[in-house]
């Protein structure tokens, strides 16, 4: 089943990012950085503002809105017990800054990002990837190793985590590096359809009355 | 035999645990039906992944989602049930026990709304509603952990003497606000009338009705059917990346009121977490979902 999908090496190259189109489905392999925390994203913005290096290198990398439960293993090292995306839109105001400053090539989570983010992504050459919500069993099975965990003072899903993954996905390209966003297209399409939808509702109310 | 503190406590813990590791049968059927009619390729793939994720969770006893939600219980006590011990404390003690023992551990989702600090405990947590069933000798508990992703999009507006057209347009407005973000295909609950709190309660209860069941009131059944078609005509699709399946069901109910008519709309994400069981007077546990 997975053979049908193109596999992309992570962190994604700028070239790969630009080669993708909204609606494409791909698998991911390599290293990704994840967090589900607003405080975490705020700390990363502070790093950008103050010209400090973040605790996990992000330049030219990927940053996904994925939450995970990480814990120390008895024998040392770390393990991730499960992982799943969170709603990206709550990070809307902060993402353009991060995308530009770190020159990210891939961001993602679920539910999409707004126009300002899409504009930053287009400028930089970055895509938004939509992960399956409620996909913890599938996403967790794609984790090969936990490389680093930063911000241990935060609750588990807020920590910044660098992971090695294999066969993660397929994920859907929700926003491509050319300014196309499925989320915006679909909102606009639904808005355009609404007049017709409401007319159909009215007609079926009439039918129900008549019948 | 009385229904005891201990029985309620362990059932509260178990229901939560069960709810995290499987998708209810009615929902799996709904997803399978959607897959059979979905015309959009990407959407079909997403629906297949949903079914795959649900199957893997159940087979390997993993969590379907890492957002385990916050504990929400709906308790119905039969008026002929004999109770022993502090049943109210049993529910929160059951949740505490679950947090202490469940593997893998739960993430901290219980949030103080004034500070946004997160933990496992908080004021009024678990969120519990109480109801009575005339003559019954059992206690029924329904557990429906509520997640941020779908809980976030619920809305309520109060109208005065609204027409059905206005009510249905409002439902569509709330659907548009949620757009791609609540892990569709969703189950939509609509509560009309009563009072502010009653409308919200009705909407929430409507999400608990099994998918595929027909509303016994013909007027509501017709309304549910046309609203479901309307929601799916928006095209947001599974995970909001396009397709014919934005909702698996729309469930509507109402209460009479005073011409000022609150309309509440709430959502459950596709995993539609819920479990339900009854404690009987003979000590047996009857599990429904
Ligand atoms: S809304 Fe999505 S991410 Fe949240 S619990 Fe539901 S399936 Fe999981």
Tab-separated table of C-alpha atoms and ligand atoms in Angstrom:
chain	number	residue	atom	x	y	z
A	1	UNK	CA	0.000	0.000	0.000
A	2	UNK	CA	2.765	2.407	0.990
A	3	UNK	CA	4.736	1.625	-2.186
A	4	UNK	CA	2.525	3.911	-4.202
A	5	UNK	CA	3.739	6.968	-2.321
A	6	UNK	CA	6.903	8.926	-2.867
A	7	UNK	CA	9.235	8.841	0.132
A	8	UNK	CA	10.947	12.082	1.076
A	9	UNK	CA	14.161	12.330	3.018
A	10	UNK	CA	13.887	14.520	6.142
A	11	UNK	CA	14.932	17.176	6.901
A	12	UNK	CA	13.408	18.000	3.539
A	13	UNK	CA	15.601	19.680	0.964
A	14	UNK	CA	14.396	23.004	-0.402
A	15	UNK	CA	14.243	21.357	-3.797
A	16	UNK	CA	11.971	18.563	-2.602
A	17	UNK	CA	9.773	21.107	-0.828
A	18	UNK	CA	9.360	23.095	-4.033
A	19	UNK	CA	8.646	19.945	-6.045
A	20	UNK	CA	5.498	19.185	-4.040
A	21	UNK	CA	1.979	20.315	-4.912
A	22	UNK	CA	-1.005	20.779	-2.595
A	23	UNK	CA	-2.903	17.493	-2.453
A	24	UNK	CA	0.148	15.239	-2.956
A	25	UNK	CA	0.542	12.428	-0.454
A	26	UNK	CA	4.038	11.409	0.645
A	27	UNK	CA	5.911	9.304	3.182
A	28	UNK	CA	8.651	10.721	5.394
A	29	UNK	CA	11.970	9.202	6.375
A	30	UNK	CA	14.861	10.702	8.310
A	31	UNK	CA	14.846	13.286	11.090
A	32	UNK	CA	12.026	15.543	12.208
A	33	UNK	CA	11.552	17.989	15.092
A	34	UNK	CA	8.195	18.088	16.866
A	35	UNK	CA	6.251	19.893	19.600
A	36	UNK	CA	2.587	20.470	20.464
A	37	UNK	CA	3.155	23.363	22.839
A	38	UNK	CA	2.349	27.034	22.475
A	39	UNK	CA	4.891	27.932	25.217
A	40	UNK	CA	7.477	26.002	23.194
A	41	UNK	CA	6.739	27.901	19.996
A	42	UNK	CA	6.903	31.124	22.031
A	43	UNK	CA	10.351	30.151	23.320
A	44	UNK	CA	11.513	29.459	19.776
A	45	UNK	CA	10.240	32.855	18.663
A	46	UNK	CA	12.182	34.387	21.573
A	47	UNK	CA	15.323	32.596	20.307
A	48	UNK	CA	14.716	34.133	16.877
A	49	UNK	CA	14.093	37.607	18.351
A	50	UNK	CA	17.186	37.530	20.516
A	51	UNK	CA	19.433	35.840	17.962
A	52	UNK	CA	20.015	32.799	20.179
A	53	UNK	CA	20.342	29.227	18.952
A	54	UNK	CA	17.360	27.043	19.847
A	55	UNK	CA	18.194	23.980	21.983
A	56	UNK	CA	17.618	21.766	18.938
A	57	UNK	CA	18.927	23.055	15.605
A	58	UNK	CA	16.087	24.100	13.303
A	59	UNK	CA	17.801	25.941	10.435
A	60	UNK	CA	16.637	24.509	7.126
A	61	UNK	CA	14.771	21.807	9.013
A	62	UNK	CA	11.241	20.735	9.734
A	63	UNK	CA	9.060	21.588	12.695
A	64	UNK	CA	5.805	19.718	13.113
A	65	UNK	CA	2.924	20.307	15.510
A	66	UNK	CA	3.009	16.769	16.816
A	67	UNK	CA	2.639	15.919	20.483
A	68	UNK	CA	4.386	12.946	22.000
A	69	UNK	CA	4.849	11.231	25.319
A	70	UNK	CA	8.568	10.904	25.925
A	71	UNK	CA	10.112	9.213	28.911
A	72	UNK	CA	13.531	8.103	30.098
A	73	UNK	CA	14.216	4.424	29.723
A	74	UNK	CA	15.531	2.489	32.724
A	75	UNK	CA	18.669	1.632	30.772
A	76	UNK	CA	19.222	5.277	29.841
A	77	UNK	CA	18.170	7.114	26.706
A	78	UNK	CA	14.683	8.149	25.804
A	79	UNK	CA	11.661	6.568	24.266
A	80	UNK	CA	8.480	7.895	22.754
A	81	UNK	CA	5.394	6.007	23.802
A	82	UNK	CA	3.020	7.629	21.347
A	83	UNK	CA	2.747	10.557	18.965
A	84	UNK	CA	-0.068	12.395	17.169
A	85	UNK	CA	-0.676	15.788	15.515
A	86	UNK	CA	-2.367	18.768	17.134
A	87	UNK	CA	-4.329	21.652	15.590
A	88	UNK	CA	-1.853	23.982	13.896
A	89	UNK	CA	-4.040	27.067	13.559
A	90	UNK	CA	-3.468	28.104	17.149
A	91	UNK	CA	0.166	28.772	16.211
A	92	UNK	CA	-0.821	30.981	13.250
A	93	UNK	CA	0.482	34.294	14.636
A	94	UNK	CA	3.899	32.829	15.504
A	95	UNK	CA	4.691	30.567	12.580
A	96	UNK	CA	5.633	33.144	9.895
A	97	UNK	CA	8.448	34.390	12.137
A	98	UNK	CA	9.783	30.872	12.679
A	99	UNK	CA	9.418	29.837	9.039
A	100	UNK	CA	11.391	32.878	7.855
A	101	UNK	CA	13.993	33.032	10.599
A	102	UNK	CA	14.937	29.358	10.499
A	103	UNK	CA	14.244	28.912	6.799
A	104	UNK	CA	12.120	25.859	7.552
A	105	UNK	CA	11.403	23.533	4.628
A	106	UNK	CA	8.492	21.666	6.184
A	107	UNK	CA	5.936	22.413	8.879
A	108	UNK	CA	2.801	20.450	9.662
A	109	UNK	CA	0.237	19.089	12.076
A	110	UNK	CA	-3.464	19.061	11.368
A	111	UNK	CA	-6.050	21.622	10.281
A	112	UNK	CA	-3.664	23.873	8.335
A	113	UNK	CA	-2.182	27.357	8.768
A	114	UNK	CA	-3.418	30.761	7.591
A	115	UNK	CA	-2.610	33.024	4.643
A	116	UNK	CA	0.220	34.858	6.395
A	117	UNK	CA	1.916	31.536	7.077
A	118	UNK	CA	1.345	30.387	3.482
A	119	UNK	CA	2.973	33.616	2.272
A	120	UNK	CA	6.038	33.023	4.463
A	121	UNK	CA	6.205	29.450	3.215
A	122	UNK	CA	6.114	30.554	-0.378
A	123	UNK	CA	8.903	33.066	0.197
A	124	UNK	CA	11.141	30.534	1.902
A	125	UNK	CA	10.262	27.333	0.017
A	126	UNK	CA	8.396	25.425	2.706
A	127	UNK	CA	5.408	23.034	2.730
A	128	UNK	CA	2.691	22.251	5.283
A	129	UNK	CA	2.009	18.565	5.826
A	130	UNK	CA	-1.301	17.307	7.217
A	131	UNK	CA	-1.017	14.269	9.512
A	132	UNK	CA	-3.874	11.948	10.416
A	133	UNK	CA	-5.436	12.982	13.749
A	134	UNK	CA	-6.297	9.872	15.725
A	135	UNK	CA	-3.377	8.214	14.017
A	136	UNK	CA	-1.240	7.556	17.093
A	137	UNK	CA	-0.836	3.804	16.433
A	138	UNK	CA	0.380	4.476	12.874
A	139	UNK	CA	2.588	7.486	13.629
A	140	UNK	CA	4.157	5.898	16.697
A	141	UNK	CA	5.072	2.770	14.722
A	142	UNK	CA	7.140	4.939	12.344
A	143	UNK	CA	9.483	6.168	15.100
A	144	UNK	CA	12.948	4.608	14.864
A	145	UNK	CA	14.857	6.579	17.504
A	146	UNK	CA	14.639	9.550	19.822
A	147	UNK	CA	17.629	11.789	19.196
A	148	UNK	CA	17.072	14.691	21.574
A	149	UNK	CA	14.493	16.125	23.946
A	150	UNK	CA	14.657	19.796	24.922
A	151	UNK	CA	12.682	21.876	27.432
A	152	UNK	CA	12.199	19.036	29.959
A	153	UNK	CA	10.577	21.547	32.327
A	154	UNK	CA	7.469	21.541	30.104
A	155	UNK	CA	4.719	18.872	30.100
A	156	UNK	CA	5.617	15.943	27.837
A	157	UNK	CA	3.718	16.964	24.707
A	158	UNK	CA	5.101	20.514	24.842
A	159	UNK	CA	8.754	19.422	24.778
A	160	UNK	CA	10.829	19.915	21.673
A	161	UNK	CA	11.819	16.483	20.380
A	162	UNK	CA	14.094	15.368	17.542
A	163	UNK	CA	13.174	11.975	16.151
A	164	UNK	CA	14.307	9.547	13.506
A	165	UNK	CA	11.356	8.159	11.546
A	166	UNK	CA	10.768	5.727	8.724
A	167	UNK	CA	7.604	5.324	6.669
A	168	UNK	CA	5.827	8.121	8.515
A	169	UNK	CA	2.548	8.852	6.754
A	170	UNK	CA	1.344	9.110	4.115
A	171	UNK	CA	0.858	12.764	4.923
A	172	UNK	CA	-1.022	15.178	2.692
A	173	UNK	CA	0.616	18.335	1.370
A	174	UNK	CA	-1.926	20.842	2.712
A	175	UNK	CA	-0.054	23.983	1.650
A	176	UNK	CA	2.658	23.902	-0.986
A	177	UNK	CA	5.630	26.225	-1.486
A	178	UNK	CA	3.855	27.993	-4.352
A	179	UNK	CA	1.099	29.610	-2.353
A	180	UNK	CA	-1.559	26.914	-2.849
A	181	UNK	CA	-3.432	25.949	0.292
A	182	UNK	CA	-6.025	23.186	0.363
A	183	UNK	CA	-7.416	24.757	3.519
A	184	UNK	CA	-7.996	28.112	1.886
A	185	UNK	CA	-9.268	26.606	-1.353
A	186	UNK	CA	-11.716	24.420	0.548
A	187	UNK	CA	-12.953	27.301	2.740
A	188	UNK	CA	-13.475	29.428	-0.374
A	189	UNK	CA	-15.149	26.549	-2.189
A	190	UNK	CA	-17.497	25.906	0.748
A	191	UNK	CA	-18.290	29.642	0.931
A	192	UNK	CA	-19.082	29.664	-2.773
A	193	UNK	CA	-21.268	26.603	-2.419
A	194	UNK	CA	-23.141	27.888	0.634
A	195	UNK	CA	-25.858	29.704	-1.271
A	196	UNK	CA	-26.669	26.535	-3.172
A	197	UNK	CA	-26.437	24.418	-0.025
A	198	UNK	CA	-28.913	26.679	1.806
A	199	UNK	CA	-31.237	26.605	-1.219
A	200	UNK	CA	-31.158	22.808	-1.230
A	201	UNK	CA	-31.953	22.804	2.496
A	202	UNK	CA	-34.920	25.105	1.816
A	203	UNK	CA	-36.163	22.864	-0.981
A	204	UNK	CA	-35.992	19.746	1.198
A	205	UNK	CA	-37.820	21.575	4.006
A	206	UNK	CA	-40.556	22.336	1.481
A	207	UNK	CA	-40.659	18.682	0.384
A	208	UNK	CA	-40.891	17.546	3.993
A	209	UNK	CA	-43.857	19.873	4.508
A	210	UNK	CA	-45.587	18.719	1.353
A	211	UNK	CA	-44.992	15.027	2.080
B	1	UNK	CA	-27.028	-6.450	46.287
B	2	UNK	CA	-26.182	-2.762	46.564
B	3	UNK	CA	-24.156	-0.994	43.911
B	4	UNK	CA	-21.000	-0.045	45.736
B	5	UNK	CA	-18.412	2.712	45.795
B	6	UNK	CA	-15.835	0.149	44.680
B	7	UNK	CA	-17.888	-1.033	41.696
B	8	UNK	CA	-18.492	2.518	40.480
B	9	UNK	CA	-14.849	3.429	41.000
B	10	UNK	CA	-13.437	0.537	39.009
B	11	UNK	CA	-16.001	0.880	36.243
B	12	UNK	CA	-15.197	4.613	35.894
B	13	UNK	CA	-11.524	3.788	35.453
B	14	UNK	CA	-12.205	0.908	33.046
B	15	UNK	CA	-14.604	2.837	30.817
B	16	UNK	CA	-11.998	5.538	30.287
B	17	UNK	CA	-9.277	3.012	29.545
B	18	UNK	CA	-11.481	1.128	27.045
B	19	UNK	CA	-12.498	4.338	25.318
B	20	UNK	CA	-8.894	5.192	24.486
B	21	UNK	CA	-7.961	1.935	22.760
B	22	UNK	CA	-10.743	1.414	20.244
B	23	UNK	CA	-13.188	3.231	18.011
B	24	UNK	CA	-16.855	2.312	18.690
B	25	UNK	CA	-18.418	-0.223	16.305
B	26	UNK	CA	-21.096	2.169	15.009
B	27	UNK	CA	-18.355	4.617	14.065
B	28	UNK	CA	-16.254	1.991	12.282
B	29	UNK	CA	-19.372	1.037	10.309
B	30	UNK	CA	-19.983	4.699	9.500
B	31	UNK	CA	-16.408	5.111	8.270
B	32	UNK	CA	-16.682	1.960	6.159
B	33	UNK	CA	-19.930	3.229	4.598
B	34	UNK	CA	-18.261	6.562	3.878
B	35	UNK	CA	-15.319	4.801	2.242
B	36	UNK	CA	-17.716	2.933	-0.049
B	37	UNK	CA	-19.196	6.170	-1.391
B	38	UNK	CA	-16.291	8.629	-1.152
B	39	UNK	CA	-15.235	9.747	-4.635
B	40	UNK	CA	-12.095	11.713	-3.806
B	41	UNK	CA	-8.865	9.626	-3.979
B	42	UNK	CA	-6.974	11.401	-1.217
B	43	UNK	CA	-10.046	11.242	1.012
B	44	UNK	CA	-10.372	7.511	0.415
B	45	UNK	CA	-6.771	7.059	1.496
B	46	UNK	CA	-7.348	9.107	4.658
B	47	UNK	CA	-10.478	7.069	5.498
B	48	UNK	CA	-8.498	3.851	4.977
B	49	UNK	CA	-5.813	5.135	7.324
B	50	UNK	CA	-8.470	5.944	9.912
B	51	UNK	CA	-9.821	2.416	9.750
B	52	UNK	CA	-6.252	1.079	9.878
B	53	UNK	CA	-5.387	3.200	12.883
B	54	UNK	CA	-8.547	2.080	14.710
B	55	UNK	CA	-7.864	-1.591	13.957
B	56	UNK	CA	-4.237	-1.345	15.064
B	57	UNK	CA	-5.234	0.426	18.264
B	58	UNK	CA	-7.717	-2.278	19.168
B	59	UNK	CA	-5.512	-5.202	18.174
B	60	UNK	CA	-2.428	-3.895	19.982
B	61	UNK	CA	-4.331	-2.101	22.758
B	62	UNK	CA	-2.737	1.236	21.903
B	63	UNK	CA	-4.268	4.678	22.226
B	64	UNK	CA	-6.028	5.804	19.054
B	65	UNK	CA	-5.007	9.353	19.809
B	66	UNK	CA	-2.537	11.011	22.112
B	67	UNK	CA	-5.102	13.579	23.123
B	68	UNK	CA	-6.842	11.398	25.688
B	69	UNK	CA	-9.189	14.293	26.360
B	70	UNK	CA	-10.464	15.301	29.754
B	71	UNK	CA	-12.660	12.911	31.729
B	72	UNK	CA	-16.370	13.393	31.067
B	73	UNK	CA	-18.890	11.016	32.630
B	74	UNK	CA	-22.658	10.879	32.328
B	75	UNK	CA	-24.210	8.902	35.146
B	76	UNK	CA	-27.801	7.675	35.231
B	77	UNK	CA	-29.024	6.254	38.526
B	78	UNK	CA	-32.089	4.050	38.640
B	79	UNK	CA	-34.568	5.140	41.309
B	80	UNK	CA	-34.804	1.538	42.515
B	81	UNK	CA	-31.014	1.052	42.704
B	82	UNK	CA	-29.553	0.523	46.154
B	83	UNK	CA	-26.330	2.458	46.559
B	84	UNK	CA	-23.563	1.979	49.083
B	85	UNK	CA	-20.821	4.503	49.705
B	86	UNK	CA	-19.945	7.849	48.177
B	87	UNK	CA	-20.816	7.292	44.526
B	88	UNK	CA	-19.787	10.824	43.585
B	89	UNK	CA	-16.303	10.423	45.031
B	90	UNK	CA	-16.066	7.011	43.362
B	91	UNK	CA	-16.033	8.626	39.925
B	92	UNK	CA	-13.167	11.021	40.619
B	93	UNK	CA	-11.288	8.404	42.637
B	94	UNK	CA	-11.684	6.045	39.675
B	95	UNK	CA	-10.151	8.610	37.359
B	96	UNK	CA	-7.302	9.272	39.815
B	97	UNK	CA	-6.602	5.574	40.012
B	98	UNK	CA	-6.566	5.342	36.242
B	99	UNK	CA	-4.076	8.207	35.973
B	100	UNK	CA	-1.817	6.511	38.515
B	101	UNK	CA	-1.882	3.077	36.903
B	102	UNK	CA	-2.606	3.348	33.183
B	103	UNK	CA	0.120	2.360	30.754
B	104	UNK	CA	1.333	4.163	28.756
B	105	UNK	CA	0.754	7.227	30.967
B	106	UNK	CA	-1.730	9.897	29.909
B	107	UNK	CA	-0.602	13.345	28.904
B	108	UNK	CA	-1.619	16.216	31.177
B	109	UNK	CA	-4.689	17.765	29.602
B	110	UNK	CA	-6.667	19.074	32.576
B	111	UNK	CA	-6.242	22.823	32.199
B	112	UNK	CA	-6.850	25.635	34.658
B	113	UNK	CA	-8.728	28.109	32.433
B	114	UNK	CA	-7.378	31.107	34.326
B	115	UNK	CA	-3.696	30.234	34.106
B	116	UNK	CA	-3.548	27.602	31.333
B	117	UNK	CA	-1.511	25.395	33.648
B	118	UNK	CA	-1.977	21.718	32.900
B	119	UNK	CA	-2.089	18.646	35.072
B	120	UNK	CA	-4.241	15.621	35.861
B	121	UNK	CA	-6.452	17.311	38.423
B	122	UNK	CA	-8.512	20.448	38.559
B	123	UNK	CA	-11.640	22.082	39.839
B	124	UNK	CA	-14.793	20.103	38.928
B	125	UNK	CA	-12.738	17.468	37.113
B	126	UNK	CA	-13.944	14.868	36.105
B	127	UNK	CA	-16.856	16.670	34.489
B	128	UNK	CA	-19.887	14.648	35.557
B	129	UNK	CA	-23.601	14.941	34.763
B	130	UNK	CA	-26.251	13.132	36.806
B	131	UNK	CA	-29.598	11.816	35.708
B	132	UNK	CA	-32.208	9.437	37.106
B	133	UNK	CA	-34.084	6.587	35.458
B	134	UNK	CA	-37.514	5.918	36.943
B	135	UNK	CA	-37.925	2.419	38.373
B	136	UNK	CA	-34.567	1.030	37.183
B	137	UNK	CA	-32.370	-0.868	39.628
B	138	UNK	CA	-29.106	-0.209	37.800
B	139	UNK	CA	-26.533	2.565	37.502
B	140	UNK	CA	-25.357	3.427	34.008
B	141	UNK	CA	-22.130	5.269	33.278
B	142	UNK	CA	-21.219	6.698	29.909
B	143	UNK	CA	-17.673	7.938	29.472
B	144	UNK	CA	-16.947	10.385	26.680
B	145	UNK	CA	-13.471	11.916	27.111
B	146	UNK	CA	-13.533	15.262	25.364
B	147	UNK	CA	-10.586	16.345	23.231
B	148	UNK	CA	-9.353	19.836	22.464
B	149	UNK	CA	-9.401	19.330	18.696
B	150	UNK	CA	-13.137	18.775	18.480
B	151	UNK	CA	-14.293	20.399	21.736
B	152	UNK	CA	-12.872	23.729	20.626
B	153	UNK	CA	-15.442	24.292	17.860
B	154	UNK	CA	-18.703	23.983	19.751
B	155	UNK	CA	-20.874	27.106	19.655
B	156	UNK	CA	-24.216	28.375	20.878
B	157	UNK	CA	-26.327	31.307	19.808
B	158	UNK	CA	-29.658	32.446	21.164
B	159	UNK	CA	-32.368	33.476	18.697
B	160	UNK	CA	-35.900	34.683	19.215
B	161	UNK	CA	-38.653	32.757	17.456
B	162	UNK	CA	-36.245	31.474	14.776
B	163	UNK	CA	-37.508	29.722	11.663
B	164	UNK	CA	-36.106	26.304	10.773
B	165	UNK	CA	-34.229	28.072	7.973
B	166	UNK	CA	-32.443	30.286	10.508
B	167	UNK	CA	-31.627	27.355	12.753
B	168	UNK	CA	-30.192	25.329	9.905
B	169	UNK	CA	-28.226	28.312	8.557
B	170	UNK	CA	-26.683	28.705	12.004
B	171	UNK	CA	-25.629	25.044	12.062
B	172	UNK	CA	-23.927	25.620	8.710
B	173	UNK	CA	-22.216	28.735	10.049
B	174	UNK	CA	-20.687	26.743	12.914
B	175	UNK	CA	-19.660	24.027	10.449
B	176	UNK	CA	-17.859	26.707	8.400
B	177	UNK	CA	-16.058	28.024	11.484
B	178	UNK	CA	-14.699	24.575	12.269
B	179	UNK	CA	-13.792	24.044	8.614
B	180	UNK	CA	-10.902	21.608	8.331
B	181	UNK	CA	-9.841	21.654	11.937
B	182	UNK	CA	-11.830	19.200	14.065
B	183	UNK	CA	-10.550	15.934	12.598
B	184	UNK	CA	-13.477	15.260	10.283
B	185	UNK	CA	-15.517	13.216	9.512
B	186	UNK	CA	-17.266	14.400	12.655
B	187	UNK	CA	-20.426	13.553	14.518
B	188	UNK	CA	-22.481	16.724	14.957
B	189	UNK	CA	-24.881	17.259	17.842
B	190	UNK	CA	-27.498	20.004	17.592
B	191	UNK	CA	-29.599	21.091	20.587
B	192	UNK	CA	-32.506	23.456	20.039
B	193	UNK	CA	-34.527	25.307	22.669
B	194	UNK	CA	-34.940	24.826	26.396
B	195	UNK	CA	-32.561	27.256	28.034
B	196	UNK	CA	-28.886	28.115	27.574
B	197	UNK	CA	-27.596	25.111	29.526
B	198	UNK	CA	-30.327	22.723	28.371
B	199	UNK	CA	-29.643	23.373	24.669
B	200	UNK	CA	-25.943	22.682	25.223
B	201	UNK	CA	-26.713	19.510	27.119
B	202	UNK	CA	-29.057	18.292	24.378
B	203	UNK	CA	-26.426	18.920	21.701
B	204	UNK	CA	-23.796	17.071	23.681
B	205	UNK	CA	-26.170	14.154	24.327
B	206	UNK	CA	-27.059	14.000	20.645
B	207	UNK	CA	-23.424	13.202	19.802
B	208	UNK	CA	-23.711	10.089	21.987
B	209	UNK	CA	-26.492	8.527	19.940
B	210	UNK	CA	-25.240	5.655	17.789
B	211	UNK	CA	-24.448	6.506	14.169
B	212	UNK	CA	-26.890	4.869	11.763
B	213	UNK	CA	-29.865	5.095	14.130
B	214	UNK	CA	-32.906	7.012	12.936
B	215	UNK	CA	-34.397	9.776	15.023
B	216	UNK	CA	-37.827	8.550	16.193
B	217	UNK	CA	-39.366	11.960	15.452
B	218	UNK	CA	-39.970	12.238	11.694
B	219	UNK	CA	-39.454	16.021	11.648
B	220	UNK	CA	-36.055	15.644	13.282
B	221	UNK	CA	-35.143	12.613	11.178
B	222	UNK	CA	-35.765	14.653	8.014
B	223	UNK	CA	-33.788	17.569	9.405
B	224	UNK	CA	-30.848	15.317	10.295
B	225	UNK	CA	-30.803	13.822	6.844
B	226	UNK	CA	-30.823	17.118	4.964
B	227	UNK	CA	-28.263	18.687	7.325
B	228	UNK	CA	-25.931	15.722	6.843
B	229	UNK	CA	-26.177	16.146	3.079
B	230	UNK	CA	-25.588	19.883	3.461
B	231	UNK	CA	-22.503	19.431	5.649
B	232	UNK	CA	-21.035	16.895	3.259
B	233	UNK	CA	-21.681	19.199	0.315
B	234	UNK	CA	-19.161	21.678	1.801
B	235	UNK	CA	-16.311	19.463	0.615
B	236	UNK	CA	-13.948	19.809	3.601
B	237	UNK	CA	-13.582	16.031	3.687
B	238	UNK	CA	-11.644	13.650	5.944
B	239	UNK	CA	-8.994	15.568	7.951
B	240	UNK	CA	-10.206	18.669	6.111
B	241	UNK	CA	-8.045	18.085	3.067
B	242	UNK	CA	-10.968	17.648	0.680
B	243	UNK	CA	-13.626	15.037	0.000
B	244	UNK	CA	-17.293	14.125	0.296
B	245	UNK	CA	-17.158	13.003	3.917
B	246	UNK	CA	-17.094	15.874	6.402
B	247	UNK	CA	-19.620	14.375	8.828
B	248	UNK	CA	-20.676	10.817	9.605
B	249	UNK	CA	-23.892	11.931	11.268
B	250	UNK	CA	-25.908	14.949	12.346
B	251	UNK	CA	-28.089	14.309	15.393
B	252	UNK	CA	-30.721	16.844	16.404
B	253	UNK	CA	-32.920	17.103	19.462
B	254	UNK	CA	-34.912	19.831	21.157
B	255	UNK	CA	-36.711	20.948	24.281
B	256	UNK	CA	-39.583	23.386	24.476
B	257	UNK	CA	-38.725	26.832	25.741
B	258	UNK	CA	-39.991	30.374	25.730
B	259	UNK	CA	-39.560	31.713	22.193
B	260	UNK	CA	-36.010	32.743	22.917
B	261	UNK	CA	-34.330	29.753	21.391
B	262	UNK	CA	-30.740	28.792	22.052
B	263	UNK	CA	-29.230	26.655	19.291
B	264	UNK	CA	-26.168	24.672	20.354
B	265	UNK	CA	-23.875	22.837	17.961
B	266	UNK	CA	-21.066	20.542	19.040
B	267	UNK	CA	-18.731	18.074	17.423
B	268	UNK	CA	-17.060	14.798	18.107
B	269	UNK	CA	-14.010	13.987	16.016
B	270	UNK	CA	-13.919	10.836	13.874
B	271	UNK	CA	-12.606	8.600	16.666
B	272	UNK	CA	-15.900	9.335	18.475
B	273	UNK	CA	-14.599	8.093	21.794
B	274	UNK	CA	-17.337	6.793	24.065
B	275	UNK	CA	-17.980	3.764	26.237
B	276	UNK	CA	-21.032	2.858	28.269
B	277	UNK	CA	-21.897	0.179	30.788
B	278	UNK	CA	-24.473	-0.653	33.444
B	279	UNK	CA	-23.918	-1.912	36.954
B	280	UNK	CA	-26.760	-4.241	37.869
B	281	UNK	CA	-28.217	-5.125	41.234
B	282	UNK	CA	-26.876	-8.697	40.922
B	283	UNK	CA	-23.319	-7.357	40.693
B	284	UNK	CA	-22.956	-7.932	36.936
B	285	UNK	CA	-21.567	-5.357	34.525
B	286	UNK	CA	-23.314	-5.018	31.173
B	287	UNK	CA	-21.204	-3.271	28.577
B	288	UNK	CA	-22.905	-1.570	25.638
B	289	UNK	CA	-20.223	0.383	23.831
C	1	LIG	S1	-9.689	15.942	17.467
C	1	LIG	FE1	-8.203	14.741	16.312
C	1	LIG	S2	-6.315	14.904	17.474
C	1	LIG	FE2	-7.999	15.504	18.831
C	1	LIG	S3	-8.675	13.597	19.897
C	1	LIG	FE3	-9.902	13.799	18.046
C	1	LIG	S4	-8.783	12.574	16.527
C	1	LIG	FE4	-7.378	13.045	18.177
